[in-house]
Amino acid sequence: MELDKPVSNALTEDFQRERKLSFLENLYLPEIFKGLWYSFKQMFAPTFTMNYPEEKWDPPSIFRGRPVLVEDNGKERCVACGLCARACPPLAISMQANEDEDDPKERYPDFFEINMLRCIYCGYCEEVCPEEAIVMSKDYDIVFESREDAVYDKERLLVPKEDLKERLDFLKEYKNRQFGQFWDFQEENNIHSVRDRDRDWNTGLSLVDMLEQQKKNDETKASSNWSV
């Protein structure tokens, strides 16, 4: 059985003579001149090429570059919960937790390493971090001379939060958009001890007042007995 050959093509206006070339088209010269003319016009068009590395691209705040640790008040925000290492698909993150009674957050990473040869810049570590202690930076120009040099330790990963302000502001808008819109609870109910310690919250009751109120509620007898 012979299949019917299509006679029309929606991409061409003159589909009736799709397979028939005119005299000028048979000469091929006019089509060559059209291509040369287009190339000539592009020589005077505005250029978008950057002279790298003298000129470097400044990525927007949404860009996912090299993951870094946020340094807040001279210390890392990280509480060594291990969520980033657990969520990392290529297992590029490794850490060891330690405790410090003098530190308000009590826990900190004794060591924190990221193997940049394994990192796929997916941003999962940033998504799961409850303290916004690890974020994706704008750094995309990364060069290694050896495999050992590609393993970034905590000292090389720490970046002051002032240098990451654009990314942190983007995360605030990106993550906190749900409060009061998609969910009933407000942003004040999601306070963390580290990343929000320098923010002024008006939550009504202090933590002591909340505990006292909860104690009074527990001591109050129930109006009904629901036991069967």
CSV table of C-alpha atoms in Angstrom, one decimal:
chain,number,residue,atom,x,y,z
A,1,MET,CA,0.0,0.0,0.0
A,2,GLU,CA,1.4,3.3,-1.1
A,3,LEU,CA,0.9,6.2,1.3
A,4,ASP,CA,-0.3,9.6,0.1
A,5,LYS,CA,2.4,12.2,-0.1
A,6,PRO,CA,1.6,15.5,1.6
A,7,VAL,CA,1.0,18.3,-0.9
A,8,SER,CA,0.8,21.2,1.6
A,9,ASN,CA,3.1,22.5,4.3
A,10,ALA,CA,1.8,24.9,6.9
A,11,LEU,CA,5.2,26.5,7.2
A,12,THR,CA,5.2,27.8,3.7
A,13,GLU,CA,2.8,30.3,2.3
A,14,ASP,CA,3.1,29.3,-1.4
A,15,PHE,CA,2.7,25.6,-0.7
A,16,GLN,CA,1.4,24.8,-4.2
A,17,ARG,CA,4.8,25.3,-5.7
A,18,GLU,CA,6.7,24.0,-2.7
A,19,ARG,CA,8.7,21.5,-4.9
A,20,LYS,CA,9.0,23.8,-7.9
A,21,LEU,CA,11.8,26.3,-8.0
A,22,SER,CA,11.6,29.5,-10.0
A,23,PHE,CA,14.3,30.6,-12.5
A,24,LEU,CA,16.2,32.7,-10.0
A,25,GLU,CA,15.9,30.0,-7.4
A,26,ASN,CA,17.4,27.5,-9.8
A,27,LEU,CA,20.4,29.8,-10.2
A,28,TYR,CA,21.1,29.7,-6.4
A,29,LEU,CA,22.9,33.1,-6.6
A,30,PRO,CA,20.0,35.2,-5.3
A,31,GLU,CA,19.8,32.9,-2.2
A,32,ILE,CA,23.5,33.1,-1.6
A,33,PHE,CA,23.3,36.9,-1.9
A,34,LYS,CA,20.5,36.9,0.7
A,35,GLY,CA,22.6,35.0,3.1
A,36,LEU,CA,25.6,37.4,2.6
A,37,TRP,CA,23.4,40.4,3.0
A,38,TYR,CA,22.1,39.1,6.3
A,39,SER,CA,25.6,38.4,7.5
A,40,PHE,CA,26.7,41.9,6.5
A,41,LYS,CA,23.8,43.5,8.5
A,42,GLN,CA,24.8,41.6,11.6
A,43,MET,CA,28.2,43.2,11.4
A,44,PHE,CA,26.7,46.5,12.4
A,45,ALA,CA,24.1,45.2,14.9
A,46,PRO,CA,24.6,45.7,18.6
A,47,THR,CA,26.8,43.0,20.1
A,48,PHE,CA,26.0,41.0,23.2
A,49,THR,CA,29.3,39.2,23.5
A,50,MET,CA,31.4,39.9,26.6
A,51,ASN,CA,35.2,39.9,26.6
A,52,TYR,CA,35.7,37.3,29.2
A,53,PRO,CA,37.6,37.2,31.5
A,54,GLU,CA,38.1,41.0,31.4
A,55,GLU,CA,34.4,41.5,31.4
A,56,LYS,CA,32.4,39.2,33.7
A,57,TRP,CA,28.6,38.5,33.7
A,58,ASP,CA,26.8,39.7,36.8
A,59,PRO,CA,24.1,37.0,37.4
A,60,PRO,CA,20.6,37.9,38.8
A,61,SER,CA,19.7,37.0,42.4
A,62,ILE,CA,17.8,33.9,41.1
A,63,PHE,CA,21.0,32.5,39.7
A,64,ARG,CA,22.2,29.2,41.3
A,65,GLY,CA,26.0,29.3,41.4
A,66,ARG,CA,28.5,27.8,43.9
A,67,PRO,CA,26.9,26.9,47.2
A,68,VAL,CA,28.3,28.8,50.2
A,69,LEU,CA,27.8,29.0,53.9
A,70,VAL,CA,26.4,32.2,55.4
A,71,GLU,CA,28.6,33.9,58.0
A,72,ASP,CA,26.5,35.8,60.5
A,73,ASN,CA,28.2,38.0,63.1
A,74,GLY,CA,31.5,36.3,62.6
A,75,LYS,CA,30.1,32.7,62.9
A,76,GLU,CA,28.4,30.3,60.6
A,77,ARG,CA,24.6,30.1,60.7
A,78,CYS,CA,24.7,26.4,60.3
A,79,VAL,CA,23.4,24.3,63.2
A,80,ALA,CA,24.8,21.0,61.7
A,81,CYS,CA,21.3,19.5,61.3
A,82,GLY,CA,22.5,17.4,58.3
A,83,LEU,CA,19.5,18.1,56.1
A,84,CYS,CA,21.5,19.5,53.3
A,85,ALA,CA,23.8,16.4,53.2
A,86,ARG,CA,20.8,14.1,53.3
A,87,ALA,CA,19.0,15.9,50.5
A,88,CYS,CA,22.1,16.2,48.2
A,89,PRO,CA,21.5,13.9,45.2
A,90,PRO,CA,25.2,13.3,44.4
A,91,LEU,CA,26.3,13.1,48.1
A,92,ALA,CA,28.6,16.1,47.7
A,93,ILE,CA,28.2,17.4,51.2
A,94,SER,CA,29.8,16.0,54.3
A,95,MET,CA,29.8,17.4,57.9
A,96,GLN,CA,30.4,16.6,61.5
A,97,ALA,CA,28.4,18.2,64.3
A,98,ASN,CA,29.7,19.6,67.5
A,99,GLU,CA,28.2,21.3,70.5
A,100,ASP,CA,29.0,24.6,72.2
A,101,GLU,CA,27.2,25.7,75.4
A,102,ASP,CA,28.3,29.3,75.0
A,103,ASP,CA,26.8,29.5,71.5
A,104,PRO,CA,23.0,30.4,71.5
A,105,LYS,CA,22.4,27.9,68.7
A,106,GLU,CA,24.3,25.2,70.7
A,107,ARG,CA,25.4,23.2,67.7
A,108,TYR,CA,27.8,24.0,64.9
A,109,PRO,CA,29.6,22.0,62.2
A,110,ASP,CA,33.1,20.9,63.4
A,111,PHE,CA,33.9,20.5,59.7
A,112,PHE,CA,31.9,21.1,56.6
A,113,GLU,CA,33.0,20.1,53.1
A,114,ILE,CA,31.5,20.2,49.7
A,115,ASN,CA,33.0,18.3,46.8
A,116,MET,CA,32.5,20.7,43.9
A,117,LEU,CA,33.3,17.9,41.4
A,118,ARG,CA,30.1,16.2,42.5
A,119,CYS,CA,27.9,19.3,43.0
A,120,ILE,CA,25.2,19.6,40.3
A,121,TYR,CA,24.0,23.1,41.5
A,122,CYS,CA,20.5,21.8,42.0
A,123,GLY,CA,19.8,24.0,45.1
A,124,TYR,CA,18.3,21.2,47.2
A,125,CYS,CA,20.6,22.0,50.0
A,126,GLU,CA,19.3,25.6,50.0
A,127,GLU,CA,15.7,24.5,49.9
A,128,VAL,CA,15.8,22.2,52.9
A,129,CYS,CA,18.0,24.4,55.2
A,130,PRO,CA,15.8,25.7,58.0
A,131,GLU,CA,18.2,28.5,58.9
A,132,GLU,CA,19.2,29.7,55.4
A,133,ALA,CA,22.7,28.8,56.4
A,134,ILE,CA,23.7,27.5,52.9
A,135,VAL,CA,22.7,29.4,49.8
A,136,MET,CA,23.5,29.4,46.1
A,137,SER,CA,25.9,32.3,45.3
A,138,LYS,CA,26.7,34.1,42.1
A,139,ASP,CA,30.1,32.5,41.8
A,140,TYR,CA,30.3,30.5,38.6
A,141,ASP,CA,34.0,31.0,37.7
A,142,ILE,CA,35.5,27.9,39.5
A,143,VAL,CA,38.8,26.4,38.5
A,144,PHE,CA,40.6,23.5,40.1
A,145,GLU,CA,44.2,22.3,39.7
A,146,SER,CA,43.6,19.0,41.4
A,147,ARG,CA,40.9,16.8,42.8
A,148,GLU,CA,41.9,17.8,46.4
A,149,ASP,CA,41.5,21.4,45.5
A,150,ALA,CA,37.9,20.8,44.5
A,151,VAL,CA,36.9,19.9,48.0
A,152,TYR,CA,35.9,23.2,49.7
A,153,ASP,CA,36.2,23.2,53.5
A,154,LYS,CA,34.3,25.5,55.9
A,155,GLU,CA,36.8,28.3,55.7
A,156,ARG,CA,36.5,28.5,51.9
A,157,LEU,CA,32.7,28.2,52.0
A,158,LEU,CA,32.0,30.9,54.5
A,159,VAL,CA,30.8,34.2,53.0
A,160,PRO,CA,29.5,37.2,55.1
A,161,LYS,CA,25.8,37.7,54.9
A,162,GLU,CA,26.3,41.3,53.7
A,163,ASP,CA,27.8,39.9,50.4
A,164,LEU,CA,24.8,37.6,50.0
A,165,LYS,CA,22.1,40.2,50.6
A,166,GLU,CA,20.5,39.9,47.1
A,167,ARG,CA,20.2,36.1,47.4
A,168,LEU,CA,18.8,36.2,50.9
A,169,ASP,CA,16.3,38.9,49.9
A,170,PHE,CA,15.2,36.7,47.0
A,171,LEU,CA,14.8,33.7,49.3
A,172,LYS,CA,12.7,35.7,51.7
A,173,GLU,CA,10.3,36.7,48.9
A,174,TYR,CA,10.4,33.2,47.4
A,175,LYS,CA,9.9,31.2,50.6
A,176,ASN,CA,7.7,33.5,52.6
A,177,ARG,CA,5.2,34.2,49.9
A,178,GLN,CA,3.1,31.3,51.3
A,179,PHE,CA,2.5,32.9,54.7
A,180,GLY,CA,-1.0,34.3,55.0
A,181,GLN,CA,-1.8,33.3,51.4
A,182,PHE,CA,-1.6,29.6,50.7
A,183,TRP,CA,-1.5,28.8,54.4
A,184,ASP,CA,-3.4,30.2,57.4
A,185,PHE,CA,-0.4,30.7,59.7
A,186,GLN,CA,1.6,33.9,59.5
A,187,GLU,CA,5.3,34.4,59.0
A,188,GLU,CA,5.8,35.2,62.7
A,189,ASN,CA,4.9,31.6,63.6
A,190,ASN,CA,8.0,30.4,61.6
A,191,ILE,CA,10.6,32.2,63.6
A,192,HIS,CA,14.1,30.5,63.8
A,193,SER,CA,16.6,31.2,66.5
A,194,VAL,CA,19.5,32.0,64.2
A,195,ARG,CA,18.5,33.6,60.9
A,196,ASP,CA,15.9,35.8,62.6
A,197,ARG,CA,17.8,36.8,65.7
A,198,ASP,CA,18.5,40.3,64.3
A,199,ARG,CA,14.9,41.0,63.3
A,200,ASP,CA,12.3,42.8,65.4
A,201,TRP,CA,9.2,40.7,65.7
A,202,ASN,CA,6.0,41.7,67.4
A,203,THR,CA,4.5,38.4,68.4
A,204,GLY,CA,2.4,39.7,71.2
A,205,LEU,CA,3.4,37.2,74.0
A,206,SER,CA,7.0,36.5,74.9
A,207,LEU,CA,8.2,32.9,75.2
A,208,VAL,CA,7.9,33.1,79.0
A,209,ASP,CA,4.3,34.4,78.7
A,210,MET,CA,3.5,31.6,76.2
A,211,LEU,CA,4.8,28.9,78.6
A,212,GLU,CA,2.9,30.4,81.5
A,213,GLN,CA,-0.3,30.6,79.4
A,214,GLN,CA,0.2,27.0,78.3
A,215,LYS,CA,0.7,25.9,81.9
A,216,LYS,CA,-2.6,27.6,82.9
A,217,ASN,CA,-4.4,25.9,80.0
A,218,ASP,CA,-3.1,22.5,81.1
A,219,GLU,CA,-4.2,23.0,84.7
A,220,THR,CA,-7.7,24.1,83.7
A,221,LYS,CA,-10.2,21.3,84.0
A,222,ALA,CA,-12.1,20.2,81.0
A,223,SER,CA,-15.7,21.3,80.7
A,224,SER,CA,-16.7,17.9,79.3
A,225,ASN,CA,-15.4,14.3,79.8
A,226,TRP,CA,-14.7,12.8,76.4
A,227,SER,CA,-13.4,9.5,77.7
A,228,VAL,CA,-15.5,6.4,76.7
